[in-house]
Coordinates of C-alpha atoms in Angstrom, one line a residue:
M1 CA 2.3 -34.1 6.9
R2 CA -1.1 -35.3 5.7
R3 CA -2.5 -33.4 2.7
K4 CA -6.2 -32.9 2.2
R5 CA -8.0 -32.8 -1.1
W6 CA -9.7 -29.5 -1.9
K7 CA -11.9 -28.4 -4.7
K8 CA -11.6 -25.2 -6.6
R9 CA -14.7 -22.9 -6.2
A10 CA -15.9 -19.8 -7.8
L11 CA -14.2 -16.6 -7.0
T12 CA -17.4 -14.9 -5.9
T13 CA -18.2 -17.3 -3.1
P14 CA -17.6 -16.0 0.5
P15 CA -14.6 -17.4 2.5
S16 CA -15.4 -20.5 4.4
S17 CA -12.3 -20.3 6.5
S18 CA -13.1 -17.0 8.2
A19 CA -14.6 -16.9 11.7
E20 CA -17.8 -15.3 10.6
S21 CA -18.6 -18.0 8.0
K22 CA -18.7 -20.8 10.6
Q23 CA -22.4 -21.1 11.3
Q24 CA -22.2 -22.6 14.8
P25 CA -24.9 -22.1 17.4
K26 CA -23.8 -19.5 19.9
T27 CA -23.9 -20.2 23.7
A28 CA -24.6 -17.2 25.8
I29 CA -22.2 -16.3 28.6
E30 CA -23.7 -16.6 32.1
A31 CA -23.1 -14.5 35.2
S32 CA -21.1 -17.3 36.8
C33 CA -17.5 -17.4 35.8
E34 CA -17.1 -21.1 36.9
E35 CA -19.9 -22.1 34.5
N36 CA -18.3 -20.1 31.7
I37 CA -15.0 -21.8 32.3
K38 CA -16.6 -25.3 32.1
K39 CA -18.4 -24.5 28.9
T40 CA -15.2 -23.1 27.3
L41 CA -13.2 -26.2 28.3
N42 CA -16.0 -28.3 26.8
V43 CA -15.6 -26.4 23.5
L44 CA -11.9 -27.1 23.6
H45 CA -12.4 -30.7 24.6
H46 CA -10.5 -30.1 27.9
S47 CA -7.2 -29.6 26.1
S48 CA -4.2 -30.0 28.5
D49 CA -2.5 -26.8 27.3
V50 CA -5.3 -24.5 28.6
K51 CA -4.3 -22.8 31.8
V52 CA -7.1 -21.7 34.2
S53 CA -6.7 -19.6 37.3
Y54 CA -9.6 -18.9 39.8
F55 CA -9.8 -15.9 42.1
L56 CA -13.1 -16.6 43.8
D57 CA -12.3 -15.4 47.4
L58 CA -12.2 -11.7 46.4
P59 CA -15.1 -9.2 46.7
V60 CA -15.6 -9.4 42.9
P61 CA -14.5 -13.0 42.0
F62 CA -13.0 -13.5 38.6
A63 CA -11.2 -16.2 36.6
I64 CA -8.8 -16.1 33.6
C65 CA -7.6 -18.7 31.1
W66 CA -4.9 -18.8 28.4
L67 CA -2.9 -21.2 26.4
L68 CA 0.5 -22.2 27.8
E69 CA 3.6 -21.3 25.8
I70 CA 1.6 -19.1 23.4
V71 CA 1.0 -16.5 26.1
D72 CA 3.7 -15.2 28.5
N73 CA 2.8 -16.2 32.0
Q74 CA 4.8 -13.2 33.5
K75 CA 2.9 -10.7 31.3
V76 CA -0.4 -12.3 32.4
N77 CA 0.6 -11.8 36.1
E78 CA 1.8 -8.2 35.6
S79 CA -0.9 -6.9 33.2
V80 CA -4.0 -8.8 34.2
I81 CA -3.9 -10.6 37.5
H82 CA -2.1 -8.0 39.6
P83 CA -4.3 -5.0 38.4
L84 CA -7.5 -7.0 39.0
V85 CA -6.5 -8.1 42.5
N86 CA -5.2 -4.7 43.6
N87 CA -8.3 -2.9 42.4
T88 CA -10.6 -5.4 44.0
D89 CA -8.9 -5.1 47.4
S90 CA -8.6 -1.3 47.3
D91 CA -12.4 -0.6 47.1
K92 CA -14.6 -3.5 48.2
E93 CA -18.0 -1.8 47.9
N94 CA -18.0 0.5 44.8
K95 CA -16.1 -1.6 42.3
S96 CA -18.3 -3.0 39.5
P97 CA -17.2 -5.7 37.0
V98 CA -16.9 -3.1 34.2
E99 CA -14.7 -0.8 36.4
L100 CA -12.5 -3.7 37.3
A101 CA -12.1 -4.6 33.7
D102 CA -10.9 -1.1 32.9
S103 CA -8.0 -1.5 35.3
I104 CA -6.4 -4.2 33.1
S105 CA -3.2 -2.6 31.7
A106 CA -3.1 -4.8 28.6
P107 CA -5.2 -3.7 25.6
Y108 CA -8.5 -5.3 24.8
H109 CA -8.9 -7.3 21.6
K110 CA -12.6 -7.5 21.9
I111 CA -15.5 -8.1 24.3
T112 CA -17.8 -10.9 23.5
D113 CA -21.0 -12.5 24.9
S114 CA -20.5 -15.9 23.2
I115 CA -18.7 -18.9 24.6
E116 CA -17.7 -20.0 21.1
E117 CA -16.2 -16.6 20.2
A118 CA -14.3 -16.6 23.5
A119 CA -12.8 -20.0 22.8
E120 CA -11.8 -18.9 19.3
S121 CA -10.1 -15.9 20.7
L122 CA -8.3 -18.2 23.2
I123 CA -6.8 -20.3 20.4
H124 CA -5.6 -17.1 18.7
G125 CA -3.4 -16.3 21.7
H126 CA -5.6 -14.0 23.7
V127 CA -6.2 -14.1 27.5
I128 CA -9.9 -14.5 28.5
V129 CA -11.1 -12.8 31.6
W130 CA -14.4 -13.8 33.2
L131 CA -15.8 -11.5 36.0
E132 CA -18.5 -12.7 38.4
G133 CA -21.8 -11.1 37.6
D134 CA -20.8 -9.9 34.2
K135 CA -22.3 -11.8 31.2
T136 CA -19.4 -10.9 28.9
A137 CA -15.9 -12.1 28.3
Y138 CA -12.9 -9.8 28.0
C139 CA -10.4 -11.0 25.4
I140 CA -7.0 -9.5 26.1
S141 CA -4.3 -9.3 23.4
G142 CA -0.6 -8.3 23.3
L143 CA 0.6 -10.9 25.9
G144 CA 2.3 -13.3 23.6
S145 CA 5.4 -15.3 24.5
P146 CA 8.8 -14.0 23.4
T147 CA 9.7 -14.7 19.8
R148 CA 12.9 -15.0 17.8
E149 CA 15.3 -12.1 18.0
I150 CA 15.3 -9.7 15.1
T151 CA 18.4 -10.4 13.1
E152 CA 19.7 -10.0 9.5
P153 CA 17.9 -12.3 7.1
S154 CA 20.2 -15.1 5.9
S155 CA 18.6 -15.4 2.5
Q156 CA 18.9 -11.7 1.5
T157 CA 22.2 -10.4 2.8
V158 CA 23.6 -7.0 1.8
I159 CA 26.9 -5.3 2.1
R160 CA 25.3 -1.9 2.9
G161 CA 21.9 -1.4 4.3
P162 CA 19.7 -2.2 7.3
R163 CA 20.4 -5.4 9.2
L164 CA 16.7 -6.0 10.1
G165 CA 14.7 -9.0 9.0
F166 CA 11.2 -10.2 9.6
V167 CA 10.4 -12.8 12.3
E168 CA 7.7 -15.3 12.9
S169 CA 5.5 -12.9 14.9
L170 CA 2.9 -11.0 12.8
Q171 CA 2.7 -8.1 15.3
I172 CA 6.5 -7.5 15.2
N173 CA 6.5 -7.6 11.4
T174 CA 3.7 -5.0 11.2
A175 CA 5.7 -2.8 13.7
L176 CA 8.8 -3.1 11.5
L177 CA 6.8 -1.9 8.5
R178 CA 5.4 1.0 10.5
R179 CA 8.9 2.1 11.4
Q180 CA 9.8 2.1 7.7
I181 CA 6.6 3.9 6.5
R182 CA 5.4 6.6 8.9
N183 CA 2.3 7.4 6.8
T184 CA -1.3 7.6 8.0
N185 CA -2.4 6.1 4.7
L186 CA -0.6 2.8 5.4
R187 CA -3.3 0.1 5.9
F188 CA -3.3 -3.3 7.5
Q189 CA -6.4 -5.5 6.9
S190 CA -6.6 -8.9 8.7
M191 CA -8.3 -12.1 7.9
Y192 CA -8.1 -15.8 8.9
I193 CA -7.4 -18.6 6.3
G194 CA -7.5 -22.3 6.9
S195 CA -10.5 -23.9 8.5
D196 CA -8.3 -25.9 10.9
T197 CA -5.2 -23.7 11.4
Q198 CA -7.0 -20.3 11.3
T199 CA -3.8 -18.7 10.2
E200 CA -3.9 -14.9 10.4
V201 CA -3.1 -13.1 7.2
Q202 CA -2.6 -9.3 6.9
I203 CA -2.9 -7.2 3.7
S204 CA -0.8 -4.1 3.7
Y205 CA -0.9 -1.2 1.2
L206 CA -0.9 2.5 0.9
T207 CA -4.3 4.2 0.3
G208 CA -4.1 6.4 -2.8
K209 CA -1.2 4.6 -4.3
V210 CA -2.4 1.0 -4.5
D211 CA -4.2 -0.2 -7.7
E212 CA -7.8 -0.8 -6.6
N213 CA -8.2 -3.5 -9.3
V214 CA -5.2 -5.4 -8.0
L215 CA -6.5 -5.1 -4.5
K216 CA -10.0 -6.4 -5.4
E217 CA -8.4 -9.3 -7.3
L218 CA -6.3 -10.2 -4.4
Y219 CA -9.2 -10.2 -2.0
K220 CA -11.2 -12.3 -4.4
R221 CA -8.6 -15.0 -4.5
L222 CA -8.1 -14.9 -0.8
H223 CA -11.8 -15.4 -0.2
A224 CA -11.9 -18.2 -2.7
I225 CA -9.3 -20.4 -0.9
R226 CA -10.8 -23.6 0.4
A227 CA -8.0 -24.9 2.6
E228 CA -7.9 -26.7 5.9
E229 CA -4.2 -25.8 6.7
I230 CA -2.0 -22.8 5.9
Y231 CA 1.4 -22.9 7.7
E232 CA 3.6 -20.7 5.5
S233 CA 3.4 -18.0 2.9
G234 CA 4.5 -20.5 0.3
M235 CA 1.3 -22.5 0.7
L236 CA -0.7 -19.3 0.4
E237 CA 1.2 -18.3 -2.7
E238 CA 0.4 -21.6 -4.4
Y239 CA -3.3 -21.3 -3.6
L240 CA -3.4 -17.7 -4.9
G241 CA -1.7 -18.8 -8.2
T242 CA -4.3 -21.4 -8.8
F243 CA -7.0 -18.8 -9.3
G244 CA -4.9 -16.8 -11.8
R245 CA -5.0 -16.8 -15.6
K246 CA -5.2 -20.2 -17.3
G247 CA -1.6 -21.5 -17.5
S248 CA -0.2 -19.5 -14.6
W249 CA -0.4 -22.1 -11.9
Y250 CA 2.1 -24.5 -13.5
S251 CA 4.6 -21.8 -14.5
P252 CA 8.1 -22.4 -13.3
F253 CA 8.4 -18.6 -12.6
P254 CA 7.2 -17.2 -9.3
L255 CA 4.3 -14.8 -9.7
A256 CA 4.9 -13.3 -6.2
Q257 CA 8.1 -12.0 -4.7
S258 CA 9.0 -13.5 -1.4
V259 CA 10.9 -11.0 0.7
E260 CA 12.4 -11.2 4.2
R261 CA 13.6 -7.6 4.5
P262 CA 11.3 -4.8 5.9
D263 CA 13.0 -2.1 3.8
A264 CA 12.3 -4.1 0.6
V265 CA 8.7 -4.6 1.5
A266 CA 8.3 -0.9 2.4
S267 CA 9.8 0.1 -0.9
A268 CA 7.3 -2.1 -2.8
I269 CA 4.4 -0.7 -0.8
Q270 CA 5.6 2.8 -1.6
E271 CA 5.5 1.9 -5.3
G272 CA 1.8 0.9 -5.0
R273 CA 2.2 -2.8 -4.5
I274 CA 0.5 -5.0 -1.9
A275 CA 2.3 -6.9 0.8
V276 CA 0.7 -10.1 2.2
L277 CA 2.0 -11.0 5.7
V278 CA 1.3 -14.4 7.1
D279 CA 1.6 -15.4 10.8
N280 CA 4.4 -17.8 11.8
T281 CA 6.7 -17.0 8.9
P282 CA 9.3 -14.3 8.2
F283 CA 8.6 -14.3 4.5
V284 CA 6.3 -11.7 3.0
L285 CA 4.6 -11.9 -0.4
I286 CA 4.5 -8.9 -2.7
Y287 CA 1.9 -8.5 -5.4
P288 CA 2.0 -7.8 -8.3
S289 CA 5.5 -8.9 -9.2
T290 CA 7.3 -8.7 -12.5
F291 CA 10.1 -10.6 -14.2
F292 CA 12.6 -7.8 -13.8
Q293 CA 11.7 -7.2 -10.1
F294 CA 13.5 -10.4 -9.2
F295 CA 16.8 -9.0 -10.4
Q296 CA 16.6 -6.0 -8.1
S297 CA 18.1 -6.0 -4.6
A298 CA 17.6 -3.6 -1.7
E299 CA 21.3 -2.8 -1.9
D300 CA 20.8 -1.3 -5.4
Y301 CA 19.4 1.8 -3.8
Y302 CA 22.0 2.2 -1.1
Q303 CA 25.0 2.1 -3.6
R304 CA 26.0 4.6 -6.3
F305 CA 23.7 4.3 -9.4
D306 CA 26.6 3.4 -11.8
F307 CA 27.8 0.6 -9.5
S308 CA 24.2 -0.7 -8.9
T309 CA 23.6 -0.7 -12.7
L310 CA 26.7 -2.7 -13.3
I311 CA 25.8 -5.3 -10.6
R312 CA 22.3 -5.5 -12.0
M313 CA 23.5 -6.2 -15.5
L314 CA 25.8 -8.8 -14.1
R315 CA 22.8 -10.5 -12.5
F316 CA 21.1 -10.7 -15.9
L317 CA 24.2 -12.1 -17.4
A318 CA 24.6 -14.7 -14.7
Y319 CA 21.0 -15.8 -15.0
F320 CA 21.3 -16.4 -18.7
I321 CA 24.6 -18.2 -18.2
S322 CA 22.9 -20.5 -15.7
L323 CA 20.1 -21.2 -18.1
Y324 CA 21.9 -21.4 -21.5
L325 CA 25.5 -22.5 -20.9
P326 CA 25.1 -26.3 -20.6
S327 CA 22.7 -26.3 -23.6
L328 CA 25.1 -24.3 -25.7
Y329 CA 27.9 -26.7 -24.9
V330 CA 25.8 -29.7 -25.9
A331 CA 24.5 -28.1 -29.1
I332 CA 27.9 -26.8 -30.3
T333 CA 29.8 -30.1 -29.5
T334 CA 27.1 -32.3 -31.0
F335 CA 25.5 -30.4 -33.9
N336 CA 27.3 -27.1 -34.6
P337 CA 31.1 -27.5 -34.1
E338 CA 31.7 -25.0 -37.0
L339 CA 30.7 -22.1 -34.8
I340 CA 33.8 -22.3 -32.6
A341 CA 37.5 -21.6 -33.5
T342 CA 39.5 -24.5 -34.9
D343 CA 42.0 -24.5 -32.1
L344 CA 39.3 -24.7 -29.5
L345 CA 37.5 -27.4 -31.4
V346 CA 40.7 -29.5 -31.6
S347 CA 41.1 -29.0 -27.8
L348 CA 37.6 -30.1 -27.0
S349 CA 37.8 -33.1 -29.4
T350 CA 41.1 -34.2 -27.7
Q351 CA 39.5 -33.9 -24.2
R352 CA 36.5 -36.0 -25.4
E353 CA 38.6 -38.9 -26.7
G354 CA 37.7 -42.0 -24.8
I355 CA 34.6 -40.5 -23.1
P356 CA 32.0 -43.3 -23.3
F357 CA 29.0 -40.9 -23.2
P358 CA 27.7 -38.3 -25.6
A359 CA 27.9 -34.7 -24.6
F360 CA 24.2 -34.6 -23.5
I361 CA 24.6 -37.5 -21.1
E362 CA 27.9 -36.2 -19.9
A363 CA 26.5 -32.8 -19.0
L364 CA 23.3 -34.3 -17.6
L365 CA 25.3 -36.6 -15.2
M366 CA 27.4 -33.6 -14.0
E367 CA 24.3 -31.4 -13.5
I368 CA 22.4 -34.0 -11.5
T369 CA 25.5 -34.7 -9.4
F370 CA 25.9 -31.0 -8.6
E371 CA 22.2 -30.6 -7.7
I372 CA 22.5 -33.6 -5.3
L373 CA 25.6 -32.0 -3.7
R374 CA 23.8 -28.6 -3.4
E375 CA 20.7 -30.1 -1.8
G376 CA 22.9 -32.3 0.5
G377 CA 24.9 -29.2 1.6
I378 CA 21.7 -27.4 2.5
R379 CA 20.1 -30.2 4.5
M380 CA 23.3 -31.1 6.4
P381 CA 24.3 -29.2 9.6
R382 CA 25.6 -25.7 8.8
T383 CA 29.0 -26.4 10.4
I384 CA 29.8 -29.1 7.9
G385 CA 27.4 -28.6 5.0
P386 CA 29.5 -26.0 3.0
A387 CA 32.7 -28.0 3.5
I388 CA 31.1 -31.2 2.3
S389 CA 29.7 -29.5 -0.8
I390 CA 33.0 -27.9 -1.7
V391 CA 35.1 -31.0 -1.1
G392 CA 32.5 -33.3 -2.7
A393 CA 32.4 -31.2 -5.9
I394 CA 36.2 -31.0 -6.2
V395 CA 36.7 -34.7 -5.4
L396 CA 33.9 -36.0 -7.6
G397 CA 34.8 -33.7 -10.5
E398 CA 38.5 -34.6 -10.5
S399 CA 37.7 -38.3 -10.0
A400 CA 35.3 -38.3 -12.9
V401 CA 37.8 -36.7 -15.2
M402 CA 40.6 -39.0 -14.2
A403 CA 38.3 -42.0 -14.6
G404 CA 37.5 -40.9 -18.2
L405 CA 33.8 -40.5 -17.5
V406 CA 33.6 -36.8 -18.3
S407 CA 35.8 -34.3 -20.0
P408 CA 37.5 -31.3 -18.2
A409 CA 35.5 -28.9 -20.3
V410 CA 32.1 -30.1 -19.0
V411 CA 33.3 -29.7 -15.4
I412 CA 34.1 -26.1 -16.1
V413 CA 30.8 -25.6 -17.8
V414 CA 28.8 -27.1 -15.0
S415 CA 30.8 -25.3 -12.3
L416 CA 30.3 -21.9 -14.0
T417 CA 26.6 -22.6 -14.4
A418 CA 26.3 -23.5 -10.7
I419 CA 28.1 -20.4 -9.5
S420 CA 26.0 -18.2 -11.8
S421 CA 22.8 -19.6 -10.3
F422 CA 23.7 -18.2 -6.9
V423 CA 24.0 -14.6 -8.2
A424 CA 20.2 -14.0 -8.4
P425 CA 18.9 -12.1 -5.3
S426 CA 15.8 -14.3 -5.2
Y427 CA 16.2 -18.0 -4.4
D428 CA 12.7 -18.8 -5.7
F429 CA 13.5 -17.2 -9.0
S430 CA 16.8 -19.0 -9.5
I431 CA 14.9 -22.3 -9.2
S432 CA 13.2 -21.6 -12.5
A433 CA 16.6 -21.6 -14.3
R434 CA 17.5 -24.9 -12.5
M435 CA 14.4 -26.6 -13.8
L436 CA 14.3 -25.1 -17.3
R437 CA 18.0 -25.9 -17.8
F438 CA 17.3 -29.6 -18.2
F439 CA 14.5 -29.1 -20.7
M440 CA 16.7 -26.8 -22.8
M441 CA 19.5 -29.4 -22.7
L442 CA 17.1 -31.9 -24.1
F443 CA 16.1 -29.6 -27.0
A444 CA 19.8 -28.9 -27.6
A445 CA 20.7 -32.6 -27.8
S446 CA 17.8 -33.2 -30.2
Y447 CA 18.0 -30.2 -32.6
G448 CA 21.2 -28.2 -31.7
L449 CA 21.0 -24.4 -31.8
F450 CA 17.6 -24.6 -33.6
G451 CA 16.3 -26.5 -30.6
I452 CA 17.6 -23.8 -28.2
L453 CA 16.0 -21.1 -30.3
F454 CA 12.7 -23.0 -30.5
F455 CA 12.6 -23.5 -26.7
S456 CA 13.5 -19.9 -26.1
L457 CA 10.6 -18.7 -28.3
I458 CA 8.2 -21.0 -26.3
L459 CA 9.7 -19.6 -23.1
L460 CA 9.3 -16.0 -24.3
I461 CA 5.7 -16.6 -25.3
H462 CA 5.0 -18.1 -21.9
L463 CA 6.5 -15.1 -20.1
V464 CA 4.5 -12.6 -22.1
S465 CA 1.3 -14.5 -21.4
L466 CA 1.8 -14.5 -17.6
D467 CA 0.3 -12.0 -15.2
S468 CA 0.6 -11.3 -11.5
M469 CA -2.7 -10.3 -10.1
G470 CA -3.8 -9.0 -13.5
K471 CA -0.7 -7.1 -14.2
P472 CA 1.6 -8.2 -17.2
Y473 CA 4.5 -10.2 -15.9
M474 CA 7.0 -8.7 -18.4
S475 CA 6.1 -5.1 -17.8
P476 CA 7.4 -2.4 -18.3
L477 CA 9.1 -4.1 -21.3
A478 CA 6.0 -5.8 -22.6
P479 CA 3.9 -3.8 -22.9
F480 CA 6.6 -1.1 -23.3
D481 CA 6.5 1.8 -20.8
L482 CA 9.2 4.4 -21.3
K483 CA 8.9 5.8 -17.8
G484 CA 9.3 2.3 -16.3
Q485 CA 12.7 1.9 -17.9
K486 CA 14.3 4.2 -15.3
D487 CA 14.5 1.2 -12.9
T488 CA 14.4 -2.0 -15.0
L489 CA 17.5 -3.0 -16.8
L490 CA 19.3 0.1 -15.5
R491 CA 19.1 1.9 -12.2
L492 CA 19.1 5.6 -13.1
P493 CA 20.2 8.2 -10.4
F494 CA 17.5 9.5 -8.1
W495 CA 17.7 13.0 -9.4
L496 CA 16.5 11.8 -12.8
R497 CA 13.8 9.7 -11.3
N498 CA 12.4 12.3 -8.9
A499 CA 12.1 15.3 -11.2
P500 CA 14.8 17.6 -9.8
I501 CA 14.3 21.4 -9.4
F502 CA 17.1 22.4 -11.8
K503 CA 15.3 20.6 -14.6
G504 CA 12.5 23.2 -14.3
K505 CA 10.1 20.8 -12.5
T506 CA 8.7 21.0 -9.0
N507 CA 9.9 18.5 -6.4
K508 CA 7.7 18.7 -3.2
Y509 CA 10.3 16.9 -1.2
R510 CA 13.0 19.4 -1.9
E511 CA 10.7 22.3 -1.3
N512 CA 10.0 20.9 2.1
V513 CA 13.7 20.7 2.9
E514 CA 14.3 24.2 1.8

């Protein structure tokens, strides 16, 4: 895929990728539908995927055009062609073009008097209807081709909870959110980003709950994007991070949560956050996001609060194991052996007899080997990928120990580290531990436990300095917010979070039930 160079602009400049900012001369639509079709095809350079159908032998002639594969041909016949033909034949004298257009059962997207706007609507998946004697074009929406079936998301599975996941259709995704939040204050605002791809992006939020400053900041950054191509929400996330606070764009920690579950996105919107939906991808971005939000799962709110709290604490422990365990092994065996028991020290020393590499190289080789196995298992066909990863890890680990290249202890350390990295609910967030692990191992090999402590302080300073759309990344811990602790490290029961009646406070939801 060819990448184009782009230049960072000021945040106050208008978006160049939107349809309105393209200052092109407009060609007026004529009364002849044949001439309009010719001009539209000229704008599209007579592309072979444009389907044109003429109906010129009727009392009110008309013509329609659409893009193959993007629009469902059967829906075009049922919703557009048949109603127009039947209404034309039923009354040959009194039917005007406008009355004929009203007979179309599909909803209008818009009515335009410009050839260029009609062509742009065509590439966005609309059906264009031209009526003889009418100097307007009718852009019909809602006739898209079938999309992927709604299934459970593979990246965010749960034991208990809904089995619905977003798909690549933006219309279906907005409908899934509407089913979750039946509130008249739920807003969807659309815009197009990418001068070549013209990818539709929708901003969803709840009026009255959303932070207006965050909403303005998000719109500023979206309008400042100068890109020719946007294919996935990950590309949009990288562009949005570029306009953040200095130092945010190169952070290994994701500043937006990527979610594939409608219930998780609905919960975030209910909390006052903003969802960014991108066409052609099932992943939705949530702004602002915090460090602790990546340890939360939708299943936490479907299980008992005590069990959910235990699992959440286990996620924190697993993340720190995946980040610190190899470095602690290298630091203790190299610089600080006095910190472990004598019997364990003797056992480790015995295992390392005859190993030609120092502990850092030993751990580094095993970490790189496992990363290669993990990526190879992901890219291989699903039927054999997991088997190859498991067999490869067992065979390579055992062979390396038998060959005297690594000690059994480092195999245990690397295996536990790898398993712990899979516990995080967010795959994007677990990547940060995978990257930082190698830098921390380098500090541990150079300065021991002091190197780990120094790198941890640098990491903590970096985390505190980050922000997501202007909101502190480490909130509600830094700055500290007592009310926010109800759902951060712990998941308190709902009756404590929602101000129950028997505590002497009013709960409007319980009043409605009673």
